[in-house]
mmCIF file of C-alpha atoms and ligand atoms in Angstrom:
data_model
loop_
_atom_site.group_PDB
_atom_site.id
_atom_site.type_symbol
_atom_site.label_atom_id
_atom_site.label_comp_id
_atom_site.label_asym_id
_atom_site.label_seq_id
_atom_site.Cartn_x
_atom_site.Cartn_y
_atom_site.Cartn_z
ATOM 1 C CA MET A 1 3.543 -2.957 -9.911
ATOM 2 C CA LEU A 2 3.890 0.052 -12.345
ATOM 3 C CA PHE A 3 7.954 -1.161 -14.285
ATOM 4 C CA CYS A 4 9.771 1.525 -15.182
ATOM 5 C CA THR A 5 11.516 2.450 -18.510
ATOM 6 C CA LYS A 6 14.704 4.485 -18.737
ATOM 7 C CA LEU A 7 15.155 8.072 -19.203
ATOM 8 C CA ALA A 8 17.305 9.449 -21.868
ATOM 9 C CA THR A 9 16.688 13.025 -21.675
ATOM 10 C CA MET A 10 18.624 14.004 -18.342
ATOM 11 C CA ASP A 11 22.460 14.447 -17.295
ATOM 12 C CA SER A 12 24.589 12.056 -15.464
ATOM 13 C CA ILE A 13 26.252 12.824 -12.674
ATOM 14 C CA LYS A 14 29.085 11.891 -10.368
ATOM 15 C CA LEU A 15 28.569 11.383 -6.859
ATOM 16 C CA HIS A 16 32.131 10.726 -5.612
ATOM 17 C CA ASP A 17 34.118 8.627 -7.236
ATOM 18 C CA LYS A 18 31.147 7.211 -9.288
ATOM 19 C CA HIS A 19 29.327 8.374 -12.442
ATOM 20 C CA PHE A 20 25.295 7.887 -12.117
ATOM 21 C CA THR A 21 23.034 7.983 -15.034
ATOM 22 C CA PRO A 22 19.030 8.848 -15.464
ATOM 23 C CA PHE A 23 17.035 6.000 -14.906
ATOM 24 C CA ILE A 24 13.215 7.263 -12.924
ATOM 25 C CA SER A 25 11.810 10.365 -13.458
ATOM 26 C CA ALA A 26 10.080 12.148 -10.462
ATOM 27 C CA GLN A 27 7.001 11.836 -12.210
ATOM 28 C CA GLU A 28 7.031 8.305 -12.609
ATOM 29 C CA ILE A 29 8.089 7.899 -9.154
ATOM 30 C CA ASP A 30 5.277 9.761 -7.828
ATOM 31 C CA ASN A 31 3.027 7.981 -10.561
ATOM 32 C CA ALA A 32 3.666 4.620 -8.468
ATOM 33 C CA VAL A 33 3.805 6.185 -4.662
ATOM 34 C CA LYS A 34 0.527 7.601 -5.929
ATOM 35 C CA LYS A 35 -0.331 3.881 -6.761
ATOM 36 C CA VAL A 36 0.791 2.368 -3.322
ATOM 37 C CA ALA A 37 -0.877 5.025 -1.262
ATOM 38 C CA GLN A 38 -4.051 4.764 -3.499
ATOM 39 C CA ASP A 39 -4.558 0.368 -2.848
ATOM 40 C CA ILE A 40 -3.379 0.904 0.563
ATOM 41 C CA GLU A 41 -6.638 3.143 1.392
ATOM 42 C CA THR A 42 -8.280 0.851 -0.936
ATOM 43 C CA ASP A 43 -7.461 -2.544 1.253
ATOM 44 C CA LEU A 44 -7.783 -0.385 5.031
ATOM 45 C CA LYS A 45 -11.121 0.887 4.566
ATOM 46 C CA GLY A 46 -11.995 2.215 7.968
ATOM 47 C CA GLU A 47 -8.296 1.299 9.661
ATOM 48 C CA GLN A 48 -6.505 4.229 11.235
ATOM 49 C CA PRO A 49 -3.427 2.842 9.825
ATOM 50 C CA LEU A 50 0.113 3.992 11.962
ATOM 51 C CA PHE A 51 2.720 4.141 8.779
ATOM 52 C CA ILE A 52 5.959 3.297 9.984
ATOM 53 C CA GLY A 53 9.349 4.642 7.821
ATOM 54 C CA ILE A 54 12.469 3.444 8.235
ATOM 55 C CA LEU A 55 15.109 6.735 7.864
ATOM 56 C CA ASN A 56 17.261 7.088 6.112
ATOM 57 C CA GLY A 57 16.402 6.099 2.505
ATOM 58 C CA SER A 58 12.567 6.315 3.536
ATOM 59 C CA PHE A 59 11.766 10.007 4.056
ATOM 60 C CA MET A 60 10.718 11.058 1.374
ATOM 61 C CA PHE A 61 9.000 7.664 0.140
ATOM 62 C CA VAL A 62 6.805 9.011 2.940
ATOM 63 C CA ALA A 63 6.377 12.535 3.034
ATOM 64 C CA ASP A 64 5.254 12.222 -0.656
ATOM 65 C CA PHE A 65 2.808 9.026 0.170
ATOM 66 C CA VAL A 66 1.335 10.314 3.060
ATOM 67 C CA ARG A 67 0.163 13.118 0.509
ATOM 68 C CA HIS A 68 -1.652 10.725 -1.776
ATOM 69 C CA TYR A 69 -2.884 9.036 1.920
ATOM 70 C CA LYS A 70 -6.303 10.455 1.991
ATOM 71 C CA ASP A 71 -7.954 8.732 5.280
ATOM 72 C CA ASN A 72 -6.814 9.006 9.187
ATOM 73 C CA CYS A 73 -4.248 7.959 9.404
ATOM 74 C CA GLU A 74 -0.639 8.231 12.147
ATOM 75 C CA VAL A 75 3.095 8.249 10.599
ATOM 76 C CA SER A 76 6.262 7.916 12.136
ATOM 77 C CA PHE A 77 9.920 6.489 11.923
ATOM 78 C CA VAL A 78 11.857 4.211 13.295
ATOM 79 C CA LYS A 79 15.406 3.514 12.122
ATOM 80 C CA LEU A 80 17.125 0.376 12.684
ATOM 81 C CA SER A 81 20.423 0.139 14.500
ATOM 82 C CA SER A 82 22.444 -2.848 14.307
ATOM 83 C CA TYR A 83 25.050 -3.279 18.019
ATOM 84 C CA GLN A 84 26.738 -6.405 18.580
ATOM 85 C CA GLY A 85 24.315 -9.406 21.043
ATOM 86 C CA THR A 86 25.943 -11.797 22.805
ATOM 87 C CA SER A 87 29.184 -14.211 21.337
ATOM 88 C CA SER A 88 26.406 -16.238 20.166
ATOM 89 C CA THR A 89 24.138 -14.139 18.331
ATOM 90 C CA GLY A 90 26.333 -11.829 16.734
ATOM 91 C CA LYS A 91 25.377 -8.796 15.540
ATOM 92 C CA ILE A 92 21.751 -8.236 16.385
ATOM 93 C CA LYS A 93 19.320 -5.535 15.072
ATOM 94 C CA GLU A 94 17.334 -2.844 17.041
ATOM 95 C CA LEU A 95 14.545 -0.394 16.365
ATOM 96 C CA VAL A 96 15.554 3.108 17.531
ATOM 97 C CA GLY A 97 12.562 5.299 17.543
ATOM 98 C CA LEU A 98 9.321 3.428 18.376
ATOM 99 C CA GLN A 99 7.027 6.113 20.574
ATOM 100 C CA GLU A 100 3.761 4.779 19.388
ATOM 101 C CA ASN A 101 1.967 1.812 21.228
ATOM 102 C CA ILE A 102 1.786 -0.226 18.252
ATOM 103 C CA GLU A 103 -0.012 -3.574 20.765
ATOM 104 C CA GLY A 104 -3.395 -4.032 18.408
ATOM 105 C CA ARG A 105 -3.045 -1.672 15.750
ATOM 106 C CA THR A 106 -2.235 -1.600 12.136
ATOM 107 C CA VAL A 107 1.155 -1.190 10.807
ATOM 108 C CA VAL A 108 2.683 -0.647 7.515
ATOM 109 C CA ILE A 109 6.387 -0.545 6.952
ATOM 110 C CA LEU A 110 7.537 1.499 4.770
ATOM 111 C CA GLU A 111 10.538 0.893 3.025
ATOM 112 C CA ASP A 112 12.574 2.902 0.459
ATOM 113 C CA ILE A 113 14.122 -0.743 -1.581
ATOM 114 C CA ILE A 114 13.914 -4.033 -1.058
ATOM 115 C CA ASP A 115 17.031 -5.794 -1.808
ATOM 116 C CA THR A 116 18.443 -8.865 -0.545
ATOM 117 C CA GLY A 117 15.479 -8.640 1.875
ATOM 118 C CA ASN A 118 17.897 -8.904 5.143
ATOM 119 C CA THR A 119 16.258 -5.850 6.479
ATOM 120 C CA LEU A 120 13.024 -7.103 5.800
ATOM 121 C CA LYS A 121 14.139 -10.596 7.706
ATOM 122 C CA GLU A 122 14.746 -8.002 10.724
ATOM 123 C CA ILE A 123 11.431 -6.212 10.919
ATOM 124 C CA TYR A 124 9.529 -9.210 10.287
ATOM 125 C CA GLN A 125 11.736 -10.541 13.661
ATOM 126 C CA ILE A 126 11.463 -7.274 15.217
ATOM 127 C CA PHE A 127 7.653 -7.282 14.718
ATOM 128 C CA LYS A 128 7.244 -10.841 15.816
ATOM 129 C CA ASP A 129 6.074 -10.187 19.202
ATOM 130 C CA LYS A 130 5.126 -6.965 19.284
ATOM 131 C CA LYS A 131 1.158 -7.909 19.570
ATOM 132 C CA VAL A 132 0.376 -6.028 16.393
ATOM 133 C CA LYS A 133 -2.512 -6.610 14.114
ATOM 134 C CA THR A 134 -1.911 -6.885 11.561
ATOM 135 C CA LEU A 135 1.887 -6.237 10.022
ATOM 136 C CA LYS A 136 2.065 -5.116 5.856
ATOM 137 C CA ILE A 137 5.441 -4.041 4.042
ATOM 138 C CA ALA A 138 5.473 -1.213 1.654
ATOM 139 C CA THR A 139 8.139 -0.544 -0.944
ATOM 140 C CA LEU A 140 8.405 1.197 -3.125
ATOM 141 C CA PHE A 141 11.585 -0.356 -5.025
ATOM 142 C CA PHE A 142 12.263 -3.729 -5.020
ATOM 143 C CA LYS A 143 14.727 -6.249 -6.538
ATOM 144 C CA PRO A 144 13.422 -8.858 -7.343
ATOM 145 C CA GLU A 145 16.314 -10.866 -9.330
ATOM 146 C CA VAL A 146 17.496 -10.343 -5.658
ATOM 147 C CA PHE A 147 15.402 -11.100 -3.007
ATOM 148 C CA LYS A 148 15.477 -14.786 -2.545
ATOM 149 C CA LYS A 149 14.025 -15.015 0.662
ATOM 150 C CA ASP A 150 10.282 -16.677 1.761
ATOM 151 C CA LEU A 151 9.010 -13.008 3.233
ATOM 152 C CA LYS A 152 5.414 -11.354 2.669
ATOM 153 C CA ILE A 153 6.153 -8.176 0.261
ATOM 154 C CA ASP A 154 2.791 -6.498 0.334
ATOM 155 C CA TYR A 155 2.568 -3.910 -1.445
ATOM 156 C CA ILE A 156 5.520 -2.934 -4.310
ATOM 157 C CA GLY A 157 5.864 0.534 -6.162
ATOM 158 C CA LEU A 158 8.612 -0.413 -8.820
ATOM 159 C CA SER A 159 10.312 -3.623 -10.061
ATOM 160 C CA ILE A 160 14.140 -2.337 -10.973
ATOM 161 C CA PRO A 161 16.673 -4.482 -11.878
ATOM 162 C CA ASN A 162 19.640 -5.747 -10.152
ATOM 163 C CA LYS A 163 21.936 -2.159 -10.408
ATOM 164 C CA PHE A 164 22.717 0.169 -7.473
ATOM 165 C CA ILE A 165 20.656 3.502 -8.164
ATOM 166 C CA VAL A 166 20.562 6.725 -6.121
ATOM 167 C CA GLY A 167 17.879 9.290 -5.183
ATOM 168 C CA TYR A 168 14.875 9.686 -3.336
ATOM 169 C CA GLY A 169 15.982 9.622 -0.589
ATOM 170 C CA LEU A 170 18.809 6.753 -1.322
ATOM 171 C CA ASP A 171 21.894 7.428 -0.713
ATOM 172 C CA TYR A 172 25.403 6.369 -1.485
ATOM 173 C CA ASP A 173 27.827 6.854 0.865
ATOM 174 C CA GLY A 174 25.683 10.218 1.803
ATOM 175 C CA LEU A 175 25.628 11.263 -1.032
ATOM 176 C CA GLY A 176 22.076 11.542 -3.542
ATOM 177 C CA ARG A 177 19.782 11.053 -1.102
ATOM 178 C CA ASN A 178 18.268 14.720 -1.985
ATOM 179 C CA LEU A 179 17.680 14.171 -6.004
ATOM 180 C CA SER A 180 13.676 14.024 -7.606
ATOM 181 C CA ASP A 181 14.552 11.016 -10.405
ATOM 182 C CA ILE A 182 16.545 8.584 -9.656
ATOM 183 C CA TYR A 183 20.457 7.839 -11.354
ATOM 184 C CA GLN A 184 22.115 3.983 -11.379
ATOM 185 C CA LEU A 185 24.883 3.094 -11.418
ATOM 186 C CA LYS A 186 27.075 3.927 -15.015
ATOM 187 C CA THR A 187 28.311 0.525 -16.048
ATOM 188 C CA PRO A 188 31.446 -0.476 -18.676
ATOM 189 C CA ASN A 189 27.998 -1.978 -20.691
HETATM 190 P P1 LIG B 201 18.505 -5.388 1.910
HETATM 191 O O1 LIG B 201 19.596 -5.875 1.000
HETATM 192 O O2 LIG B 201 17.212 -5.269 1.464
HETATM 193 O O3 LIG B 201 18.566 -5.501 2.949
HETATM 194 O O4 LIG B 201 18.199 -3.644 1.867
HETATM 195 C C1 LIG B 201 19.652 -3.208 3.226
HETATM 196 C C2 LIG B 201 18.812 -1.659 2.995
HETATM 197 O O5 LIG B 201 20.745 -1.458 1.483
HETATM 198 C C3 LIG B 201 17.793 -0.697 2.094
HETATM 199 O O6 LIG B 201 17.604 -0.692 2.881
HETATM 200 C C4 LIG B 201 18.965 0.294 1.977
HETATM 201 O O7 LIG B 201 19.490 1.649 2.403
HETATM 202 C C5 LIG B 201 19.958 -0.221 0.421
HETATM 203 N N1 LIG B 201 20.114 -0.656 -0.278
HETATM 204 C C6 LIG B 201 19.946 -1.740 -1.056
HETATM 205 N N2 LIG B 201 19.662 -1.536 -3.019
HETATM 206 C C7 LIG B 201 20.320 -0.134 -2.932
HETATM 207 C C8 LIG B 201 20.737 0.747 -3.919
HETATM 208 O O8 LIG B 201 20.305 0.454 -5.213
HETATM 209 N N3 LIG B 201 20.692 1.952 -3.439
HETATM 210 C C9 LIG B 201 20.912 2.251 -2.745
HETATM 211 N N4 LIG B 201 20.767 1.946 -1.137
HETATM 212 C C10 LIG B 201 20.442 0.981 -1.777
HETATM 213 MG MG1 LIG B 202 16.995 1.677 3.944
#
């Protein structure tokens, strides 16, 4: 796991009503992406994994990740969408877009960020009965101060403080995904 240092040289930006300050450079992000890709490549030697990116936030991470992953692999994307279950079960998440038969496969989930872990819990729930050979979880960003769940995360790119971030696929109300660097929400102190 790598830790990030503050960026002071770039300009602040405004998205909708909020201001964001530079936080993690594109170079630092790339170092973290490369490290995760190489660690997974080492661990999965001899396998032909299926990487599944969780949209929308993971699109940039996945694109760069697979360029650093040199062994044979397959890549797919899914969306987690909410729908109303029965009155007793309430809101349920389902996977949209998975075409592949993943039974018996080595599957690695690629997430942009794990915050509370609620999404991760849904992912584990959804994959529980899919009969995969192995399920691994990789996330580019992780907020350890917020994550209180007893769920395994196999690979973490960068651990960050509990601040809202944008850039490199991550958005604030739709904006900011196209930024190459990561910015964090400006707070009064
Ligand atoms: P969770 O709280 O771990 O379930 O994270 C849910 C989702 O919230 C993530 O997949 C992101 O899409 C989004 N998210 C969490 N933290 C941030 C952030 O700091 N910036 C932008 N999106 C975030
Ligand atoms: Mg996400």
